[in-house]
PDB file of N, CA and C in Angstrom:
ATOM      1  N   UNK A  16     114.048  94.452 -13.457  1.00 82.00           N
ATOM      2  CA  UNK A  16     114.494  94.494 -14.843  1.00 82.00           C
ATOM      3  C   UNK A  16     115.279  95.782 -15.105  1.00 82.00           C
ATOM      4  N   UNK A  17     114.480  97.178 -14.380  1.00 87.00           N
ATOM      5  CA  UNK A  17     115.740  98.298 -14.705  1.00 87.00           C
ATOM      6  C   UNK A  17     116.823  97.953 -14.345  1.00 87.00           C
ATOM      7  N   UNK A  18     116.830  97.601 -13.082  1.00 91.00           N
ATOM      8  CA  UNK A  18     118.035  97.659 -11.865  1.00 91.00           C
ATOM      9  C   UNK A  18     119.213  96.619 -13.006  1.00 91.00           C
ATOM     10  N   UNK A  19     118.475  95.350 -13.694  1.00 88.00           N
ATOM     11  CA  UNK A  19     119.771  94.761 -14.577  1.00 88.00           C
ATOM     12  C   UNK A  19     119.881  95.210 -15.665  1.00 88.00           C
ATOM     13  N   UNK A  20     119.092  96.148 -16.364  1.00 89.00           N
ATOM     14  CA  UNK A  20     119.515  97.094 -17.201  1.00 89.00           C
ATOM     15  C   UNK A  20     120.700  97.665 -16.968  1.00 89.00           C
ATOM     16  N   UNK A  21     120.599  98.750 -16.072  1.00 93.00           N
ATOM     17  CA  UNK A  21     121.264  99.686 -15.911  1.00 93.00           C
ATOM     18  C   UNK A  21     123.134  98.830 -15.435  1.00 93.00           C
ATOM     19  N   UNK A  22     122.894  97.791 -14.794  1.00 94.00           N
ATOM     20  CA  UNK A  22     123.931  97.189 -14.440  1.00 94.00           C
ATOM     21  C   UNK A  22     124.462  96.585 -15.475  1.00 94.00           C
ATOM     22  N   UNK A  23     123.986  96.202 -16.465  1.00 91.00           N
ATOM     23  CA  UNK A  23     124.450  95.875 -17.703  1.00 91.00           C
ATOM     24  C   UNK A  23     125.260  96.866 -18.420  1.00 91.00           C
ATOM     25  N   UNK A  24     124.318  98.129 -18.500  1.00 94.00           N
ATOM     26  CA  UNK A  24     125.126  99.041 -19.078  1.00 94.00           C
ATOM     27  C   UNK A  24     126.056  99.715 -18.316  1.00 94.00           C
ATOM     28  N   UNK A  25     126.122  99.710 -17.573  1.00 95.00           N
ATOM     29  CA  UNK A  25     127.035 100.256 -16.802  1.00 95.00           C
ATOM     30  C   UNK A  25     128.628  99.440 -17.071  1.00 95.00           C
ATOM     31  N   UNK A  26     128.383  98.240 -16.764  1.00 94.00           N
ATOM     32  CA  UNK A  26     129.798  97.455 -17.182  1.00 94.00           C
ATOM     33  C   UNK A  26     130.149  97.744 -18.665  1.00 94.00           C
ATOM     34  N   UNK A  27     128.877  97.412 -19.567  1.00 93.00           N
ATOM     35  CA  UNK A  27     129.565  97.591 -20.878  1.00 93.00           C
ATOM     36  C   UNK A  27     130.271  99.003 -21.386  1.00 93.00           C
ATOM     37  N   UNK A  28     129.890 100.225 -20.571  1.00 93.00           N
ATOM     38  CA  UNK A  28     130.531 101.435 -20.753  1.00 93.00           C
ATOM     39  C   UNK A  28     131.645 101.304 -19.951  1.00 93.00           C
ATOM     40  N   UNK A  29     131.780 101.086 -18.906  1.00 94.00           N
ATOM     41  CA  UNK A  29     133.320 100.755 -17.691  1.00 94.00           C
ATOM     42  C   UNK A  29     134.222  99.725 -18.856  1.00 94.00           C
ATOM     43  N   UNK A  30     133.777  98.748 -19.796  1.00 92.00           N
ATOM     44  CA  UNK A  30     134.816  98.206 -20.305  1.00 92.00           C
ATOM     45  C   UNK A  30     135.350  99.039 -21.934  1.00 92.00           C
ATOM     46  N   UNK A  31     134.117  99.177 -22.152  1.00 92.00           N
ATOM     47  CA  UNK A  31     134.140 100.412 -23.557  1.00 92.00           C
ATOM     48  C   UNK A  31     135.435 101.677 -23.061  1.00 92.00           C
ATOM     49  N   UNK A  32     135.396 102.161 -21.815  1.00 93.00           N
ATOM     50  CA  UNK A  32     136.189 102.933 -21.739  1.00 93.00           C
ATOM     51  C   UNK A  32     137.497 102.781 -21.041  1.00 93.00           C
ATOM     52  N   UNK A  33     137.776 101.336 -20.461  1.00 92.00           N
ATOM     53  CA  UNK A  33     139.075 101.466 -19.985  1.00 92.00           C
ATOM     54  C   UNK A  33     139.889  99.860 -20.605  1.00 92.00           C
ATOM     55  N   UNK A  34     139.275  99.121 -21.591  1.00 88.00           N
ATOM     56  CA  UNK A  34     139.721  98.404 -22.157  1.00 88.00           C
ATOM     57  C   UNK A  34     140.629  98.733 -23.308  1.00 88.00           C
ATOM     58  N   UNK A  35     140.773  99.835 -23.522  1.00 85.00           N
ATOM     59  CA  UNK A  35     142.097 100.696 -25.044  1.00 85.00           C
ATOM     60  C   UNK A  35     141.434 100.092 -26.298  1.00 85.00           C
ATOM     61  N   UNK A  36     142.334  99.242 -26.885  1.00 84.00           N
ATOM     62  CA  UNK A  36     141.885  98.434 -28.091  1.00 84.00           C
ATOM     63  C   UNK A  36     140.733  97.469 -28.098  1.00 84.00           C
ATOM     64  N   UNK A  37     140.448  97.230 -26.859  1.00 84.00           N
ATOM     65  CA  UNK A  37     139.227  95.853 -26.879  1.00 84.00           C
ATOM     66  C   UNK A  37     138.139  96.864 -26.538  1.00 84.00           C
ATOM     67  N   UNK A  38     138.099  98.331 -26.659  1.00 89.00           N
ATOM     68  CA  UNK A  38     136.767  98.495 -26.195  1.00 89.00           C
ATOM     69  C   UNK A  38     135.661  98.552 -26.661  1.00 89.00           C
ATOM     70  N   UNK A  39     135.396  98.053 -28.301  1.00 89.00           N
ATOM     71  CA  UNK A  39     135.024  97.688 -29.741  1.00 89.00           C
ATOM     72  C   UNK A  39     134.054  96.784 -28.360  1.00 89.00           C
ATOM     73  N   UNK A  40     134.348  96.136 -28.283  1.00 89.00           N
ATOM     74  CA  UNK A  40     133.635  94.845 -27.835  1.00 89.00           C
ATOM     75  C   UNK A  40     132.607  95.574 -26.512  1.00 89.00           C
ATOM     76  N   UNK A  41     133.021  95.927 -25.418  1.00 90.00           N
ATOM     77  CA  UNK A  41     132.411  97.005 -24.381  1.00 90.00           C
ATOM     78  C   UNK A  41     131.144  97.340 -25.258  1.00 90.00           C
ATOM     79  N   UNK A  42     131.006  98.054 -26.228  1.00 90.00           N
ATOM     80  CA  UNK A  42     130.296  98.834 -27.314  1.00 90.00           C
ATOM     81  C   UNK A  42     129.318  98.113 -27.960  1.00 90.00           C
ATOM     82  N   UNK A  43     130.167  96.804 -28.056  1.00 89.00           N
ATOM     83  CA  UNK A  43     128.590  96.124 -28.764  1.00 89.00           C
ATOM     84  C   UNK A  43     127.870  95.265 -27.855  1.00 89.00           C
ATOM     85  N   UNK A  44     128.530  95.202 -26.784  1.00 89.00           N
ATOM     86  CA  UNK A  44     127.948  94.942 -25.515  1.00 89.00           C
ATOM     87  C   UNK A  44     126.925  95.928 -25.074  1.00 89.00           C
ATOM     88  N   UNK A  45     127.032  96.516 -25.540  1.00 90.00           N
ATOM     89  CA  UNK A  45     126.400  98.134 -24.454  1.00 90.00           C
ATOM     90  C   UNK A  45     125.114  97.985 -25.539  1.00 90.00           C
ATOM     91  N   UNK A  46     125.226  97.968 -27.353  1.00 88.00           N
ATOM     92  CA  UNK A  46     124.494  98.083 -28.063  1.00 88.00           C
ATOM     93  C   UNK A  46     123.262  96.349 -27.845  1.00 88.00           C
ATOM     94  N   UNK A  47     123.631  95.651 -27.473  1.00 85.00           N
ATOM     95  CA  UNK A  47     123.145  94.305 -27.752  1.00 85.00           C
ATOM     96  C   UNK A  47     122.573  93.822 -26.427  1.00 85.00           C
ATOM     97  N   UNK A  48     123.253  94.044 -25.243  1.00 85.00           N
ATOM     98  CA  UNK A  48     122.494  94.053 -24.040  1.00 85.00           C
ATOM     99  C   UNK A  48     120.932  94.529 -23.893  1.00 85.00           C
ATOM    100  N   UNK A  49     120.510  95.631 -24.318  1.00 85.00           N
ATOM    101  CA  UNK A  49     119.185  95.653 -24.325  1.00 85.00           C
ATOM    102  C   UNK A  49     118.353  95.177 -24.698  1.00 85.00           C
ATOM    103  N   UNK A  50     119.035  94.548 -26.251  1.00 79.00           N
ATOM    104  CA  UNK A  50     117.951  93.886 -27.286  1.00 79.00           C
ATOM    105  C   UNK A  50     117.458  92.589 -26.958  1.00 79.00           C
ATOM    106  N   UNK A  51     118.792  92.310 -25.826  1.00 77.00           N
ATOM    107  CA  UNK A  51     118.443  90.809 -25.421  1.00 77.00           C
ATOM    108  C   UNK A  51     117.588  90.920 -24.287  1.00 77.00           C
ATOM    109  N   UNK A  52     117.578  91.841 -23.307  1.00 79.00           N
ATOM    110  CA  UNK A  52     116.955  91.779 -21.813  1.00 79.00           C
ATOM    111  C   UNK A  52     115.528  92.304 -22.507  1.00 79.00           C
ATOM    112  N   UNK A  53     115.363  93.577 -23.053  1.00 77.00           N
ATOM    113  CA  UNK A  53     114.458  93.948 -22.814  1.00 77.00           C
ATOM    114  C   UNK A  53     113.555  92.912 -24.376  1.00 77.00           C
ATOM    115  N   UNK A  54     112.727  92.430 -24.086  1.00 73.00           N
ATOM    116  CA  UNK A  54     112.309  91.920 -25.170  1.00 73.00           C
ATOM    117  C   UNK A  54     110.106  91.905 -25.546  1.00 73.00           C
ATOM    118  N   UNK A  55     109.548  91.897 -26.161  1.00 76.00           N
ATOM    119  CA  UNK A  55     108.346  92.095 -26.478  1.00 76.00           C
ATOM    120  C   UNK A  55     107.668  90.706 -25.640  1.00 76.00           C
ATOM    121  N   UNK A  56     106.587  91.191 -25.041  1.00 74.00           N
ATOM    122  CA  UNK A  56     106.353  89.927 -24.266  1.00 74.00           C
ATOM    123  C   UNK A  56     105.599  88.740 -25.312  1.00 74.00           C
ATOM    124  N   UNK A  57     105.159  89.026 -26.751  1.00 73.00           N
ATOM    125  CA  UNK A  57     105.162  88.074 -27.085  1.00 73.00           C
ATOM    126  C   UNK A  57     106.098  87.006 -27.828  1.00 73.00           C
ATOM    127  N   UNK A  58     107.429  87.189 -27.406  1.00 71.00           N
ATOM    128  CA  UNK A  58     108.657  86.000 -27.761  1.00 71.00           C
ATOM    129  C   UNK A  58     109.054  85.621 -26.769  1.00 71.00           C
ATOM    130  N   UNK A  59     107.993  85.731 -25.297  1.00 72.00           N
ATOM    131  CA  UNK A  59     108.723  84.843 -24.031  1.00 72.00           C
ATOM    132  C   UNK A  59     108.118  83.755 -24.328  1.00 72.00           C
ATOM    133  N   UNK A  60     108.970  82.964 -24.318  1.00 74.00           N
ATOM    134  CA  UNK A  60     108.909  81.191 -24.543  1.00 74.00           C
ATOM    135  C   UNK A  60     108.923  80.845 -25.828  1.00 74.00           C
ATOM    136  N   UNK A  61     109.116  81.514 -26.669  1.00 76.00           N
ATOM    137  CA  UNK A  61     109.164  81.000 -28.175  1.00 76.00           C
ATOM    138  C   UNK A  61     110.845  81.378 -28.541  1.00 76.00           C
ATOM    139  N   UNK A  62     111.215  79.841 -29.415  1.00 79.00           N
ATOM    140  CA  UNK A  62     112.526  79.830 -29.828  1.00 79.00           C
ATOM    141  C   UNK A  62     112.785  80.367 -31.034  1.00 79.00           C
ATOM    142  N   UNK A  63     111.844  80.643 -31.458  1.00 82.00           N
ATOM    143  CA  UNK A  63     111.563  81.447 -33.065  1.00 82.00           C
ATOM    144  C   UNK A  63     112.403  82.598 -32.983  1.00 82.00           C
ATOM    145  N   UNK A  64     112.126  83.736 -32.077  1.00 76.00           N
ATOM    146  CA  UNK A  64     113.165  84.778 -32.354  1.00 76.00           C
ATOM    147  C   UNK A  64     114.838  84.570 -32.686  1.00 76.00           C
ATOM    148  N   UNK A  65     115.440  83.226 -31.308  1.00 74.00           N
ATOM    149  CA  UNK A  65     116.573  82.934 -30.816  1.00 74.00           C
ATOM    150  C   UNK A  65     116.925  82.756 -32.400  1.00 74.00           C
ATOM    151  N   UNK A  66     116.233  81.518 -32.768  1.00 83.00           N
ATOM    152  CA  UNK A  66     116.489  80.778 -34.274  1.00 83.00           C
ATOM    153  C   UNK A  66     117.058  81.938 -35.607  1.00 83.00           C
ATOM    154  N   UNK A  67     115.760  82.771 -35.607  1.00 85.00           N
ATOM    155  CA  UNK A  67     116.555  83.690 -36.556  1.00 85.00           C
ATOM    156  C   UNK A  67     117.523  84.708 -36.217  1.00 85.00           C
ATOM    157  N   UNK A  68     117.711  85.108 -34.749  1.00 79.00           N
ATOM    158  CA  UNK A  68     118.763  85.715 -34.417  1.00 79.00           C
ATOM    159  C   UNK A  68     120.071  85.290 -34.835  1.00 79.00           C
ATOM    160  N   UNK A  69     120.103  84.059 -34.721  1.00 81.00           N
ATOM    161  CA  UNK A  69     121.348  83.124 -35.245  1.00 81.00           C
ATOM    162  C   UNK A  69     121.586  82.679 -36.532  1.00 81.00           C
ATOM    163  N   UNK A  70     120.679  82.611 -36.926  1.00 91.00           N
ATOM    164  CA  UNK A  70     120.299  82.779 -38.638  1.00 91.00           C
ATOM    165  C   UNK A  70     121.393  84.184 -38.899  1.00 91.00           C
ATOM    166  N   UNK A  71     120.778  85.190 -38.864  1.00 86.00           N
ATOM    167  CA  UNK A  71     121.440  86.147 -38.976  1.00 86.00           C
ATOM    168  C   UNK A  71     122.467  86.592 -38.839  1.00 86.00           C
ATOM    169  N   UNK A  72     123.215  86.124 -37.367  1.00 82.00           N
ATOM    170  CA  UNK A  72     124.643  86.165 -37.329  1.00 82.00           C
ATOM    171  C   UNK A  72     125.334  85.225 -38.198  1.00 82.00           C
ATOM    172  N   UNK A  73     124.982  83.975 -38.296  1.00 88.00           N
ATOM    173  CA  UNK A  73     125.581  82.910 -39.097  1.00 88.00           C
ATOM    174  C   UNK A  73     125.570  83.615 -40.786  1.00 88.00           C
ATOM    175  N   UNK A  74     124.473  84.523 -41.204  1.00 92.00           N
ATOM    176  CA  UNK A  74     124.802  84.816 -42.800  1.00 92.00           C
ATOM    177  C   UNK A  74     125.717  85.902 -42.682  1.00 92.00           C
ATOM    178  N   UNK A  75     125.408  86.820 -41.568  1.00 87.00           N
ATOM    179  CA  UNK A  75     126.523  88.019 -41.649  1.00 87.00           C
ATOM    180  C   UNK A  75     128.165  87.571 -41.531  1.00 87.00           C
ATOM    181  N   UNK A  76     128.207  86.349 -40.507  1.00 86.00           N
ATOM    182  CA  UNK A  76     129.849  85.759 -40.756  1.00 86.00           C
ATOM    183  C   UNK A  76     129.795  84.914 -42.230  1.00 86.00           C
ATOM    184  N   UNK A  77     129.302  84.262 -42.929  1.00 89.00           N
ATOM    185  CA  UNK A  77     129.303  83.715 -44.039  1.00 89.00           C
ATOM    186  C   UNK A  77     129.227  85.135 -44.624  1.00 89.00           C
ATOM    187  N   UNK A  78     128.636  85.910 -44.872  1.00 90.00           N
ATOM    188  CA  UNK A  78     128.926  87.252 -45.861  1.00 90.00           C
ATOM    189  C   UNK A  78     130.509  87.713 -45.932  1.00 90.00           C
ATOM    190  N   UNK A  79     131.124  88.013 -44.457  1.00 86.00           N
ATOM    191  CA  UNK A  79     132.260  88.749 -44.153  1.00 86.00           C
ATOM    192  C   UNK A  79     133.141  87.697 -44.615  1.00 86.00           C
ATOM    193  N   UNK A  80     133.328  86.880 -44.791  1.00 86.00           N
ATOM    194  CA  UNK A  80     134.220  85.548 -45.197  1.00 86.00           C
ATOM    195  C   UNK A  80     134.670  85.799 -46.488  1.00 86.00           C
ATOM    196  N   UNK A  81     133.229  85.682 -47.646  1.00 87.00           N
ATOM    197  CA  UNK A  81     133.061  85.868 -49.029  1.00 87.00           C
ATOM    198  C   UNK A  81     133.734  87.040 -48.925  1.00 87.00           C
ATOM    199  N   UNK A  82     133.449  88.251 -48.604  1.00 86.00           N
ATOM    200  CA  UNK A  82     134.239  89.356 -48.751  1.00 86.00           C
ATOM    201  C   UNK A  82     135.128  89.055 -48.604  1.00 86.00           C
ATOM    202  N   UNK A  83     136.012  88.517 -47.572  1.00 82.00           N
ATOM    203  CA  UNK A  83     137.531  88.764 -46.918  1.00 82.00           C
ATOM    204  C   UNK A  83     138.201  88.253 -47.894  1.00 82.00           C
ATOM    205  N   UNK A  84     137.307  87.098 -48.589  1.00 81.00           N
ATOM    206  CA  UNK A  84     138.008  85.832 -49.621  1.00 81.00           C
ATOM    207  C   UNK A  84     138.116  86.931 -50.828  1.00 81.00           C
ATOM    208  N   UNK A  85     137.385  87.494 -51.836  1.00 83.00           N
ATOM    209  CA  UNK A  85     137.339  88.344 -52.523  1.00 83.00           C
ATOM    210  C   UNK A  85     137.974  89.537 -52.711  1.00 83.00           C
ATOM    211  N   UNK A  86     138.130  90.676 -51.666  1.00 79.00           N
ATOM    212  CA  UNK A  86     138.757  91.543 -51.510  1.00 79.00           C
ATOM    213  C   UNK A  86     140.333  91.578 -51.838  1.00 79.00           C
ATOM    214  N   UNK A  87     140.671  92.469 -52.488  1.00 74.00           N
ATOM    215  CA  UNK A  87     142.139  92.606 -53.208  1.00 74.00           C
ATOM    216  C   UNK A  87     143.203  92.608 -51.974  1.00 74.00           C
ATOM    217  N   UNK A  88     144.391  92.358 -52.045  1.00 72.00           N
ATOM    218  CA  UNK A  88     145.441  92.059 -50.578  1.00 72.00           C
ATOM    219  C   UNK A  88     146.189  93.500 -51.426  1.00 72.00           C
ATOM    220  N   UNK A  89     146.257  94.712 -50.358  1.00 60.00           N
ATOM    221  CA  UNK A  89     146.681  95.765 -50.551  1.00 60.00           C
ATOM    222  C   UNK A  89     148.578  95.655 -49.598  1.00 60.00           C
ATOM    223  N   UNK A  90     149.435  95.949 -50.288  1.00 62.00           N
ATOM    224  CA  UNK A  90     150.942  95.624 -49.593  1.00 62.00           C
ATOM    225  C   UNK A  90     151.478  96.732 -49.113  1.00 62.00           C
ATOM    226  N   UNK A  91     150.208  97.634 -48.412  1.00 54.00           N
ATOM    227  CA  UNK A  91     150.619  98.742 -47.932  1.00 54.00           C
ATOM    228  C   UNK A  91     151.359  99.264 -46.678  1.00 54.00           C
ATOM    229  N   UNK A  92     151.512  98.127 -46.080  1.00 52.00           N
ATOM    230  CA  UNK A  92     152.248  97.963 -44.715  1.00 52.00           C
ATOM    231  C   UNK A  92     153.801  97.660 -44.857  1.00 52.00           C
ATOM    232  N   UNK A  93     153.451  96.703 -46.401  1.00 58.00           N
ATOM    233  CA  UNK A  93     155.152  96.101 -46.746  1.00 58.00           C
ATOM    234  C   UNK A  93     155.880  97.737 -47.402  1.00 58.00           C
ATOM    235  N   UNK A  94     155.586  98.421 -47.948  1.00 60.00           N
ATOM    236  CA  UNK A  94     155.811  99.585 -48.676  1.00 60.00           C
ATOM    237  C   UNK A  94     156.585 100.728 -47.898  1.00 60.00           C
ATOM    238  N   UNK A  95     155.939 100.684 -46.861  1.00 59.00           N
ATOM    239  CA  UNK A  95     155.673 102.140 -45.969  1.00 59.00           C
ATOM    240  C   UNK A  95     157.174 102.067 -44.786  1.00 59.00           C
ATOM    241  N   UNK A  96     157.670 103.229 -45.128  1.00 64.00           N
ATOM    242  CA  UNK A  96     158.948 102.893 -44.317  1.00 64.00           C
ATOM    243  C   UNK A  96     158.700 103.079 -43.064  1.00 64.00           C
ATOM    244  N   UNK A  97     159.694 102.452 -42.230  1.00 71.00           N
ATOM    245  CA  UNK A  97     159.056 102.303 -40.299  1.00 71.00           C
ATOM    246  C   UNK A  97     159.409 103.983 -40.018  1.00 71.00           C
ATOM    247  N   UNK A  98     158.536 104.066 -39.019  1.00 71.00           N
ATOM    248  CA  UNK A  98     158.161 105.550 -38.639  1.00 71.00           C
ATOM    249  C   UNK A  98     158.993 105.579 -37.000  1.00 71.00           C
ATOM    250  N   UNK A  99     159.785 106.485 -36.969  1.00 71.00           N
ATOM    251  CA  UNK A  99     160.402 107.212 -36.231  1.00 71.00           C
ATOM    252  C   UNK A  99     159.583 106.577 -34.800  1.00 71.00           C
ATOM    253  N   UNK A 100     160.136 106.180 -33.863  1.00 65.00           N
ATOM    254  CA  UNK A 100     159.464 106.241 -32.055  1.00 65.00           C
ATOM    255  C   UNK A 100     158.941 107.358 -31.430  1.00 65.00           C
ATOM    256  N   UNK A 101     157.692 107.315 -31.005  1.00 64.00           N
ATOM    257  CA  UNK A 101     156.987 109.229 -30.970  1.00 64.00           C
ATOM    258  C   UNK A 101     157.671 109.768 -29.616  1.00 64.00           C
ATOM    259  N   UNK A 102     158.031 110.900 -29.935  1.00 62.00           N
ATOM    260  CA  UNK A 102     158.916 111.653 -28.977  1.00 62.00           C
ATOM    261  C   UNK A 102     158.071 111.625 -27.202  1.00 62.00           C
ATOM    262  N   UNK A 103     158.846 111.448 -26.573  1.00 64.00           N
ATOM    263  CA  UNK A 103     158.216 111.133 -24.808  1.00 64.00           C
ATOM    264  C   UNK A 103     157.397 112.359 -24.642  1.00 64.00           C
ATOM    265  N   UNK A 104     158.116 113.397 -24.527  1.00 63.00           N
ATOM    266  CA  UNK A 104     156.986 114.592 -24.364  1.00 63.00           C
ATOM    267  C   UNK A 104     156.318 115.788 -25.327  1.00 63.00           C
ATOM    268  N   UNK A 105     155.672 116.268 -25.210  1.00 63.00           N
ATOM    269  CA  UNK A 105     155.217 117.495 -26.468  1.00 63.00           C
ATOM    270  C   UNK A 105     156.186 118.163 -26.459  1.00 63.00           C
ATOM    271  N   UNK A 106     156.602 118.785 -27.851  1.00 63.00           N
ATOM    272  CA  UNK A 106     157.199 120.316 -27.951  1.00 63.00           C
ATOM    273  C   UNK A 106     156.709 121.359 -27.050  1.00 63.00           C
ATOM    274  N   UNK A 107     157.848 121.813 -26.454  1.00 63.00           N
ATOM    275  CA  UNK A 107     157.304 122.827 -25.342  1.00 63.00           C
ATOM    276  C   UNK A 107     157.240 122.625 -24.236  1.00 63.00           C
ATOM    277  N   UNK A 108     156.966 121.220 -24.027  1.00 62.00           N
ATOM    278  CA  UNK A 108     156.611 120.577 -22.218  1.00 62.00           C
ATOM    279  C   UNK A 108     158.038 120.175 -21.695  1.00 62.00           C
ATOM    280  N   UNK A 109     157.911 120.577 -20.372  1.00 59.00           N
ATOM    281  CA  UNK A 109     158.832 120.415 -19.614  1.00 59.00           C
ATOM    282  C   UNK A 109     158.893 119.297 -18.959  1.00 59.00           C
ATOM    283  N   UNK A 110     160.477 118.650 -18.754  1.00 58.00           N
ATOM    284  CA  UNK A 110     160.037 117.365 -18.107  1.00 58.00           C
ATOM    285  C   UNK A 110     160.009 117.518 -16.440  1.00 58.00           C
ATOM    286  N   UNK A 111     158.719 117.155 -15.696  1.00 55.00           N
ATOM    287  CA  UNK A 111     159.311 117.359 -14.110  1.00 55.00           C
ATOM    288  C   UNK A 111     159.682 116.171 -13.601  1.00 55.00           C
TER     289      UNK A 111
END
């Protein structure tokens, strides 16, 4: 059980850190992997935990929805004039 611990976490930090933008996901991998392996021995064989685990995700996406639906549409992207291409090297650095 350590030995797939540790192998668990191990990937979810290897993707947390070399995935750029997806490494959001690595992270909640890394956070959620334990909760699932390591578990109290009295919910082995009972579907009761699984049930409200999913319960739970299912109200937290029904919550984020209502929000998304609700929340004001800000046109702050349409507004904002396009920004200059960031210069190749720092001020100061030399190119070799």
């Amino acid at each position: 059980l350590a030995g797939l611990l540790f192998v668990g976490q191990f990937v979810a930090t290897y993707l947390t850190l070399t995935t750029g933008k997806y490494g959001y996901a690595g992270l909640q991998m890394g956070l959620v992997f334990p909760m699932v392996i390591v578990a109290n021995p009295s919910e082995f064989g009972s579907i009761t935990p699984a049930v409200e685990r999913l319960e739970g995700i299912l109200l937290g996406l029904g919550a984020s929805i209502v929000v998304a639906g609700l929340w004001p549409r800000f046109r702050l992207a349409e507004t904002l004039p396009e920004r200059p291409p960031p210069p190749t090297a720092l001020p100061g650095e030399m190119d070799v």
